[in-house]
Amino acid sequence: MIVQDDWRHGGFGLYVHWPFCAAKCPYCDFNSHVSASVDQARWARALASEIARLAEELPGRHLDSIFFGGGTPSLMLPETVDHVLRAARAAWGFANRIEITLEANPTSVERERFRGFAEAGVNRVSMGIQALNDRDLRALGRMHDVAEARAAFDVAQGVFERVSFDLIYARQGQDRAAWRQELREALAMAADHLSLYQLTIEPGTAFGRRAEAGTLRDLPDEDLSADMYHDTQEICASAGFPGYEISNHAAPGSESRHNLIYWRQGDWAAVGPGAHGRITLPHGRFATEAHLAPGAWLNAVETKGSGEALRDAVPLAEQATELLLMGLRLSEGISESRHARLSGAPLAPDAVGRLLDLGMITRDGDCLRVTDAGRPVLNAILRELAA
């Protein structure tokens, strides 16, 4: 059985992965690589080729969003971005008011390219600021200082329609008062969207290796981290930036349309090394994954006509689970009837009843949402509902 049009609940987007960075941050487990030189014209051709290949399988669609992620996409030349966007428009066409986001670091070299990105069609920038004090920026391995970040942000606001930035909290040596002050400073900068992530120590990163060796000290404990999460929700909501997703806050109407495609279980084509996609074809829904190593991906595109490393069918039961895992991260929640169409059965009444009685979830007609009280224990709620 195929629920052919289920992806329309979330829309259709394109993810473009640019794998190169100027330096590797010690907390980062993304597919990013430091390279002395990059043949950008060659990469532009390869990305455009992948877009054309996927368009043959997904004809007649219009893109609701495009997201350049990485790595550090602001290291791309504006000409490279322009080439990719022209390929995307030729492949699918753009929806009215398409959102085109590019992730950027706030260094002076990348800042000079902002106007070129806007002229190519980028209308939203997501800046990786990460901290608003120089000591913590150095500890996080960032290549900018606070003054440079603020200057880049001001330039971006003068160039792009929408500007978002990221901050990491629960950092080494950070206390609750310091985070509250920093968050208020961030809100005063007048972005329309903030992504606020708790620092997580991932295996295989420099921070992960230091943690294993016992040399990563002064991290907040679980109670303090939980307090910082609650402070984040309270301060952002009072400033008109409610948390529409666990780690994302926006003024109403400024939510990330591209990320909503992921959370609402839409379709997205994905190109570039290590990029993961979800596409619905006449014979089912599929998870796609590209070759991870930049050289291997580029060689596969140029010699075999595809950078795709695997394509796996996503059974309906798995789609239903993904709807729970992703959709309940959103404050808007999920449609129970949509979940039932995918899973073939309603959610277990006993589990739903227990969570309702505990105040962890709420039900409004067909819509099931996690409450403010339930969001800090979302993983436990998901385990209960998915059992």
Tab-separated table of C-alpha atoms in Angstrom:
chain	number	residue	atom	x	y	z
A	1	MET	CA	0.000	0.000	0.000
A	2	ILE	CA	1.222	3.531	-0.848
A	3	VAL	CA	-0.089	6.773	0.624
A	4	GLN	CA	0.942	8.575	-2.541
A	5	ASP	CA	0.163	12.182	-1.639
A	6	ASP	CA	1.024	12.140	2.062
A	7	TRP	CA	4.139	14.251	1.422
A	8	ARG	CA	1.903	17.170	0.432
A	9	HIS	CA	1.139	17.733	4.126
A	10	GLY	CA	4.713	18.994	4.442
A	11	GLY	CA	5.558	20.305	0.982
A	12	PHE	CA	8.588	19.844	-1.227
A	13	GLY	CA	12.094	21.198	-0.723
A	14	LEU	CA	15.675	20.869	-1.925
A	15	TYR	CA	18.649	20.427	0.386
A	16	VAL	CA	22.110	21.273	-0.988
A	17	HIS	CA	25.110	20.159	1.079
A	18	TRP	CA	28.354	22.106	0.791
A	19	PRO	CA	30.904	20.026	2.724
A	20	PHE	CA	33.771	22.480	3.105
A	21	CYS	CA	34.753	24.571	6.116
A	22	ALA	CA	37.645	26.890	6.938
A	23	ALA	CA	38.181	24.910	10.181
A	24	LYS	CA	36.520	22.014	12.002
A	25	CYS	CA	34.692	23.031	15.207
A	26	PRO	CA	35.385	20.680	18.140
A	27	TYR	CA	31.679	19.972	18.815
A	28	CYS	CA	30.689	19.368	15.175
A	29	ASP	CA	29.708	15.912	13.893
A	30	PHE	CA	28.367	17.122	10.537
A	31	ASN	CA	29.900	16.016	7.245
A	32	SER	CA	32.389	18.874	6.985
A	33	HIS	CA	35.936	18.952	5.663
A	34	VAL	CA	38.776	21.459	5.550
A	35	SER	CA	40.255	21.842	2.075
A	36	ALA	CA	43.007	24.188	0.875
A	37	SER	CA	41.314	24.707	-2.499
A	38	VAL	CA	37.997	23.846	-4.127
A	39	ASP	CA	37.219	23.860	-7.845
A	40	GLN	CA	33.901	25.629	-7.455
A	41	ALA	CA	32.944	25.505	-11.120
A	42	ARG	CA	33.348	21.730	-11.078
A	43	TRP	CA	31.258	21.441	-7.918
A	44	ALA	CA	28.568	23.700	-9.357
A	45	ARG	CA	28.261	21.465	-12.420
A	46	ALA	CA	28.053	18.335	-10.273
A	47	LEU	CA	25.349	19.764	-7.997
A	48	ALA	CA	23.340	20.914	-11.021
A	49	SER	CA	23.701	17.454	-12.569
A	50	GLU	CA	22.292	15.819	-9.434
A	51	ILE	CA	19.354	18.218	-9.396
A	52	ALA	CA	18.551	17.378	-13.027
A	53	ARG	CA	18.764	13.646	-12.274
A	54	LEU	CA	16.294	13.873	-9.386
A	55	ALA	CA	13.955	16.126	-11.373
A	56	GLU	CA	13.488	13.335	-13.922
A	57	GLU	CA	12.091	11.166	-11.120
A	58	LEU	CA	10.013	13.939	-9.549
A	59	PRO	CA	8.422	15.806	-12.457
A	60	GLY	CA	5.762	18.458	-12.238
A	61	ARG	CA	6.605	19.706	-8.747
A	62	HIS	CA	7.329	23.178	-7.417
A	63	LEU	CA	9.881	23.901	-4.725
A	64	ASP	CA	8.602	25.471	-1.526
A	65	SER	CA	12.121	25.908	-0.145
A	66	ILE	CA	15.809	25.444	-0.831
A	67	PHE	CA	18.390	25.131	1.931
A	68	PHE	CA	22.152	25.371	1.503
A	69	GLY	CA	23.681	23.585	4.513
A	70	GLY	CA	27.083	22.306	5.432
A	71	GLY	CA	29.895	22.605	6.125
A	72	THR	CA	29.988	26.344	5.519
A	73	PRO	CA	27.894	27.267	2.463
A	74	SER	CA	28.883	30.933	2.768
A	75	LEU	CA	32.311	29.827	1.511
A	76	MET	CA	30.632	29.155	-1.841
A	77	LEU	CA	31.133	31.779	-4.505
A	78	PRO	CA	27.950	33.677	-5.388
A	79	GLU	CA	28.413	32.328	-8.927
A	80	THR	CA	28.245	28.781	-7.571
A	81	VAL	CA	25.032	29.521	-5.678
A	82	ASP	CA	23.572	31.189	-8.758
A	83	HIS	CA	24.392	28.150	-10.921
A	84	VAL	CA	22.685	25.785	-8.466
A	85	LEU	CA	19.588	27.971	-8.148
A	86	ARG	CA	19.252	28.264	-11.914
A	87	ALA	CA	19.398	24.466	-12.141
A	88	ALA	CA	16.731	24.128	-9.437
A	89	ARG	CA	14.398	26.589	-11.163
A	90	ALA	CA	14.829	24.811	-14.492
A	91	ALA	CA	14.174	21.438	-12.836
A	92	TRP	CA	11.029	22.214	-10.845
A	93	GLY	CA	10.069	25.834	-10.838
A	94	PHE	CA	9.602	27.850	-7.688
A	95	ALA	CA	6.492	28.280	-5.569
A	96	ASN	CA	5.320	31.798	-4.866
A	97	ARG	CA	7.367	33.288	-2.023
A	98	ILE	CA	9.866	30.422	-2.029
A	99	GLU	CA	12.225	30.443	0.944
A	100	ILE	CA	15.902	30.115	-0.061
A	101	THR	CA	18.192	29.826	2.953
A	102	LEU	CA	21.971	29.777	3.110
A	103	GLU	CA	23.924	28.990	6.262
A	104	ALA	CA	26.690	31.509	6.938
A	105	ASN	CA	29.526	32.110	9.332
A	106	PRO	CA	30.069	35.729	10.399
A	107	THR	CA	33.651	36.186	9.241
A	108	SER	CA	34.593	39.180	7.136
A	109	VAL	CA	35.490	37.069	4.086
A	110	GLU	CA	32.019	35.542	3.904
A	111	ARG	CA	30.261	38.784	4.813
A	112	GLU	CA	31.589	40.400	1.637
A	113	ARG	CA	29.701	37.789	-0.397
A	114	PHE	CA	26.275	38.471	1.124
A	115	ARG	CA	25.099	40.854	-1.595
A	116	GLY	CA	26.135	38.382	-4.276
A	117	PHE	CA	24.133	35.624	-2.586
A	118	ALA	CA	21.072	37.888	-2.455
A	119	GLU	CA	21.436	38.764	-6.136
A	120	ALA	CA	21.559	35.027	-6.913
A	121	GLY	CA	18.202	34.567	-5.155
A	122	VAL	CA	18.968	33.782	-1.506
A	123	ASN	CA	16.373	35.533	0.666
A	124	ARG	CA	17.161	34.109	4.095
A	125	VAL	CA	20.443	33.637	5.937
A	126	SER	CA	21.008	31.445	8.979
A	127	MET	CA	24.125	32.597	10.808
A	128	GLY	CA	26.220	30.356	13.046
A	129	ILE	CA	27.034	32.856	15.781
A	130	GLN	CA	26.895	30.230	18.612
A	131	ALA	CA	27.891	32.512	21.534
A	132	LEU	CA	27.908	36.193	22.444
A	133	ASN	CA	31.098	36.263	24.455
A	134	ASP	CA	34.620	35.909	23.142
A	135	ARG	CA	35.838	33.418	25.738
A	136	ASP	CA	33.183	30.886	24.812
A	137	LEU	CA	33.633	31.489	21.095
A	138	ARG	CA	37.288	30.530	21.486
A	139	ALA	CA	36.344	27.442	23.513
A	140	LEU	CA	33.909	26.414	20.761
A	141	GLY	CA	36.634	26.749	18.138
A	142	ARG	CA	34.888	29.562	16.302
A	143	MET	CA	36.919	31.781	13.966
A	144	HIS	CA	35.030	35.010	14.716
A	145	ASP	CA	34.669	37.210	17.769
A	146	VAL	CA	31.517	38.902	19.068
A	147	ALA	CA	32.250	42.223	17.373
A	148	GLU	CA	32.667	40.494	14.023
A	149	ALA	CA	29.461	38.508	14.553
A	150	ARG	CA	27.445	41.623	15.345
A	151	ALA	CA	28.899	43.449	12.336
A	152	ALA	CA	28.073	40.530	10.037
A	153	PHE	CA	24.561	40.335	11.436
A	154	ASP	CA	24.008	44.044	10.782
A	155	VAL	CA	25.215	43.643	7.201
A	156	ALA	CA	22.951	40.604	6.697
A	157	GLN	CA	19.910	42.495	7.957
A	158	GLY	CA	20.579	45.173	5.378
A	159	VAL	CA	20.803	42.643	2.546
A	160	PHE	CA	18.366	39.801	3.201
A	161	GLU	CA	14.648	39.719	3.828
A	162	ARG	CA	15.051	37.338	6.768
A	163	VAL	CA	17.953	36.615	9.125
A	164	SER	CA	18.209	33.840	11.704
A	165	PHE	CA	21.073	32.859	13.931
A	166	ASP	CA	22.113	29.963	16.144
A	167	LEU	CA	23.286	29.966	19.739
A	168	ILE	CA	24.549	27.060	21.812
A	169	TYR	CA	23.829	26.958	25.547
A	170	ALA	CA	24.829	24.695	28.454
A	171	ARG	CA	28.407	25.468	27.503
A	172	GLN	CA	31.484	24.916	29.654
A	173	GLY	CA	31.463	27.153	32.710
A	174	GLN	CA	28.148	28.776	31.761
A	175	ASP	CA	25.704	29.489	34.580
A	176	ARG	CA	22.017	30.250	34.448
A	177	ALA	CA	22.326	34.015	34.931
A	178	ALA	CA	24.895	34.292	32.128
A	179	TRP	CA	22.633	32.414	29.707
A	180	ARG	CA	19.595	34.528	30.575
A	181	GLN	CA	21.604	37.694	29.920
A	182	GLU	CA	23.017	36.358	26.667
A	183	LEU	CA	19.578	35.304	25.457
A	184	ARG	CA	18.189	38.788	26.125
A	185	GLU	CA	21.080	40.254	24.141
A	186	ALA	CA	20.270	37.898	21.270
A	187	LEU	CA	16.610	38.888	21.261
A	188	ALA	CA	17.586	42.558	21.242
A	189	MET	CA	19.451	42.014	17.973
A	190	ALA	CA	16.069	41.771	16.211
A	191	ALA	CA	16.486	38.617	14.195
A	192	ASP	CA	13.189	37.055	13.140
A	193	HIS	CA	14.236	33.517	14.113
A	194	LEU	CA	16.553	31.926	16.678
A	195	SER	CA	17.819	28.343	16.820
A	196	LEU	CA	18.859	27.650	20.417
A	197	TYR	CA	20.613	24.326	20.935
A	198	GLN	CA	21.873	22.680	24.074
A	199	LEU	CA	25.487	21.627	23.650
A	200	THR	CA	25.640	17.903	23.039
A	201	ILE	CA	28.858	15.918	23.135
A	202	GLU	CA	28.915	13.691	20.074
A	203	PRO	CA	31.161	10.616	19.678
A	204	GLY	CA	33.954	11.091	17.186
A	205	THR	CA	34.242	14.861	17.705
A	206	ALA	CA	37.131	16.635	19.425
A	207	PHE	CA	34.811	17.364	22.363
A	208	GLY	CA	33.777	13.705	22.410
A	209	ARG	CA	37.377	12.561	22.651
A	210	ARG	CA	38.087	15.087	25.413
A	211	ALA	CA	35.027	13.922	27.328
A	212	GLU	CA	36.174	10.301	27.096
A	213	ALA	CA	39.594	11.346	28.417
A	214	GLY	CA	38.024	13.301	31.272
A	215	THR	CA	39.458	16.639	30.127
A	216	LEU	CA	36.197	18.351	29.082
A	217	ARG	CA	35.359	20.064	32.351
A	218	ASP	CA	32.774	22.449	33.786
A	219	LEU	CA	29.801	21.313	31.701
A	220	PRO	CA	26.443	22.080	33.367
A	221	ASP	CA	24.762	19.073	34.949
A	222	GLU	CA	21.344	17.796	33.852
A	223	ASP	CA	19.420	19.911	36.374
A	224	LEU	CA	21.156	23.129	35.359
A	225	SER	CA	20.728	22.304	31.670
A	226	ALA	CA	17.010	21.713	32.273
A	227	ASP	CA	16.763	25.075	34.043
A	228	MET	CA	18.424	26.740	31.065
A	229	TYR	CA	15.907	25.090	28.744
A	230	HIS	CA	13.000	26.410	30.828
A	231	ASP	CA	14.574	29.873	30.920
A	232	THR	CA	14.884	29.757	27.136
A	233	GLN	CA	11.182	28.987	26.676
A	234	GLU	CA	10.083	31.632	29.161
A	235	ILE	CA	12.280	34.481	27.930
A	236	CYS	CA	11.654	33.836	24.234
A	237	ALA	CA	7.887	33.511	24.667
A	238	SER	CA	7.694	36.758	26.633
A	239	ALA	CA	9.624	38.480	23.817
A	240	GLY	CA	7.183	37.238	21.151
A	241	PHE	CA	9.405	34.372	20.011
A	242	PRO	CA	7.520	31.242	21.074
A	243	GLY	CA	9.141	27.864	20.610
A	244	TYR	CA	7.406	26.437	17.550
A	245	GLU	CA	9.804	23.469	17.750
A	246	ILE	CA	11.916	22.077	20.578
A	247	SER	CA	15.000	24.148	19.701
A	248	ASN	CA	13.585	26.802	17.377
A	249	HIS	CA	11.894	30.097	18.145
A	250	ALA	CA	10.407	32.637	15.784
A	251	ALA	CA	8.182	35.635	15.504
A	252	PRO	CA	4.807	34.440	14.136
A	253	GLY	CA	5.130	33.870	10.394
A	254	SER	CA	8.930	33.670	10.472
A	255	GLU	CA	9.263	29.949	11.116
A	256	SER	CA	11.801	28.097	8.943
A	257	ARG	CA	9.688	26.806	6.070
A	258	HIS	CA	12.388	24.386	4.997
A	259	ASN	CA	12.752	22.768	8.395
A	260	LEU	CA	8.972	22.536	8.639
A	261	ILE	CA	9.109	20.284	5.573
A	262	TYR	CA	11.264	17.869	7.591
A	263	TRP	CA	9.141	18.053	10.724
A	264	ARG	CA	5.849	17.774	8.812
A	265	GLN	CA	7.129	14.778	6.807
A	266	GLY	CA	7.162	16.397	3.411
A	267	ASP	CA	9.461	15.384	0.561
A	268	TRP	CA	12.902	16.818	-0.029
A	269	ALA	CA	15.436	16.087	-2.713
A	270	ALA	CA	18.991	16.145	-1.372
A	271	VAL	CA	22.239	16.704	-3.263
A	272	GLY	CA	25.862	16.922	-2.155
A	273	PRO	CA	28.157	14.656	-0.123
A	274	GLY	CA	26.369	12.795	2.658
A	275	ALA	CA	23.037	14.500	1.961
A	276	HIS	CA	19.936	12.601	3.133
A	277	GLY	CA	16.610	12.946	1.315
A	278	ARG	CA	13.056	11.626	1.358
A	279	ILE	CA	11.214	11.284	-1.928
A	280	THR	CA	7.829	9.789	-2.830
A	281	LEU	CA	7.656	7.939	-6.141
A	282	PRO	CA	4.740	6.048	-7.726
A	283	HIS	CA	5.978	2.806	-6.152
A	284	GLY	CA	6.665	4.107	-2.633
A	285	ARG	CA	8.516	6.519	-0.381
A	286	PHE	CA	12.306	6.267	-0.239
A	287	ALA	CA	15.158	7.463	1.920
A	288	THR	CA	18.167	8.518	-0.136
A	289	GLU	CA	21.741	9.043	0.969
A	290	ALA	CA	24.706	10.358	-1.006
A	291	HIS	CA	28.315	9.230	-0.821
A	292	LEU	CA	29.843	10.736	2.307
A	293	ALA	CA	33.382	11.637	1.194
A	294	PRO	CA	33.500	14.720	-1.049
A	295	GLY	CA	35.936	13.123	-3.507
A	296	ALA	CA	33.935	9.910	-3.757
A	297	TRP	CA	30.703	11.849	-4.308
A	298	LEU	CA	32.204	14.077	-6.985
A	299	ASN	CA	33.761	11.130	-8.796
A	300	ALA	CA	30.485	9.179	-8.698
A	301	VAL	CA	28.525	12.082	-10.168
A	302	GLU	CA	31.027	12.642	-12.952
A	303	THR	CA	31.678	9.005	-13.880
A	304	LYS	CA	28.403	7.252	-13.031
A	305	GLY	CA	25.862	10.048	-13.353
A	306	SER	CA	24.730	9.778	-9.728
A	307	GLY	CA	26.176	10.603	-6.317
A	308	GLU	CA	23.587	8.467	-4.559
A	309	ALA	CA	25.059	5.749	-2.339
A	310	LEU	CA	21.843	4.077	-1.207
A	311	ARG	CA	18.086	4.212	-1.623
A	312	ASP	CA	15.900	2.366	0.849
A	313	ALA	CA	12.132	1.976	0.841
A	314	VAL	CA	10.457	3.512	3.895
A	315	PRO	CA	7.569	1.214	4.923
A	316	LEU	CA	4.324	2.819	6.052
A	317	ALA	CA	4.895	1.724	9.649
A	318	GLU	CA	8.245	3.507	9.628
A	319	GLN	CA	6.654	6.589	8.065
A	320	ALA	CA	4.138	6.618	10.901
A	321	THR	CA	6.938	6.420	13.468
A	322	GLU	CA	8.810	9.249	11.744
A	323	LEU	CA	5.643	11.351	11.845
A	324	LEU	CA	5.533	10.881	15.610
A	325	LEU	CA	9.247	11.516	16.119
A	326	MET	CA	9.353	14.644	14.002
A	327	GLY	CA	5.828	16.031	14.227
A	328	LEU	CA	5.579	16.001	18.005
A	329	ARG	CA	8.660	18.225	18.167
A	330	LEU	CA	6.395	20.952	16.799
A	331	SER	CA	4.084	22.993	18.988
A	332	GLU	CA	1.356	22.426	16.374
A	333	GLY	CA	1.505	18.644	16.919
A	334	ILE	CA	0.290	15.962	14.512
A	335	SER	CA	-2.918	14.748	12.926
A	336	GLU	CA	-4.014	11.481	14.555
A	337	SER	CA	-5.945	10.464	11.452
A	338	ARG	CA	-2.878	11.005	9.272
A	339	HIS	CA	-0.849	8.824	11.618
A	340	ALA	CA	-3.548	6.148	11.508
A	341	ARG	CA	-3.561	6.146	7.681
A	342	LEU	CA	0.173	5.487	7.694
A	343	SER	CA	0.292	2.981	10.539
A	344	GLY	CA	-2.951	1.191	9.735
A	345	ALA	CA	-4.220	1.624	13.304
A	346	PRO	CA	-4.924	4.419	15.784
A	347	LEU	CA	-2.475	5.247	18.552
A	348	ALA	CA	-2.834	2.933	21.538
A	349	PRO	CA	-5.747	4.345	23.603
A	350	ASP	CA	-4.165	3.283	26.903
A	351	ALA	CA	-0.905	5.099	26.189
A	352	VAL	CA	-2.690	8.214	24.972
A	353	GLY	CA	-4.984	8.152	28.012
A	354	ARG	CA	-2.101	7.879	30.476
A	355	LEU	CA	-0.240	10.773	28.888
A	356	LEU	CA	-3.391	12.906	28.781
A	357	ASP	CA	-4.023	12.237	32.474
A	358	LEU	CA	-0.432	13.202	33.307
A	359	GLY	CA	-0.754	16.455	31.355
A	360	MET	CA	2.084	15.479	29.022
A	361	ILE	CA	-0.037	15.722	25.864
A	362	THR	CA	-3.264	17.416	24.864
A	363	ARG	CA	-5.856	16.590	22.228
A	364	ASP	CA	-7.863	19.100	20.207
A	365	GLY	CA	-10.116	17.284	17.774
A	366	ASP	CA	-7.808	15.405	15.396
A	367	CYS	CA	-4.703	17.199	16.638
A	368	LEU	CA	-2.380	15.699	19.248
A	369	ARG	CA	0.213	17.993	20.840
A	370	VAL	CA	2.875	17.749	23.502
A	371	THR	CA	2.279	20.224	26.318
A	372	ASP	CA	4.841	22.630	27.756
A	373	ALA	CA	5.186	20.234	30.692
A	374	GLY	CA	5.793	17.327	28.327
A	375	ARG	CA	8.377	18.899	26.023
A	376	PRO	CA	11.371	18.400	28.358
A	377	VAL	CA	10.559	14.667	28.473
A	378	LEU	CA	9.615	14.313	24.819
A	379	ASN	CA	11.744	11.210	24.296
A	380	ALA	CA	9.878	9.356	27.054
A	381	ILE	CA	6.547	10.398	25.523
A	382	LEU	CA	7.632	9.166	22.100
A	383	ARG	CA	8.680	5.806	23.522
A	384	GLU	CA	5.256	5.443	25.155
A	385	LEU	CA	3.324	6.331	22.003
A	386	ALA	CA	5.508	4.329	19.625
A	387	ALA	CA	5.445	1.150	21.744
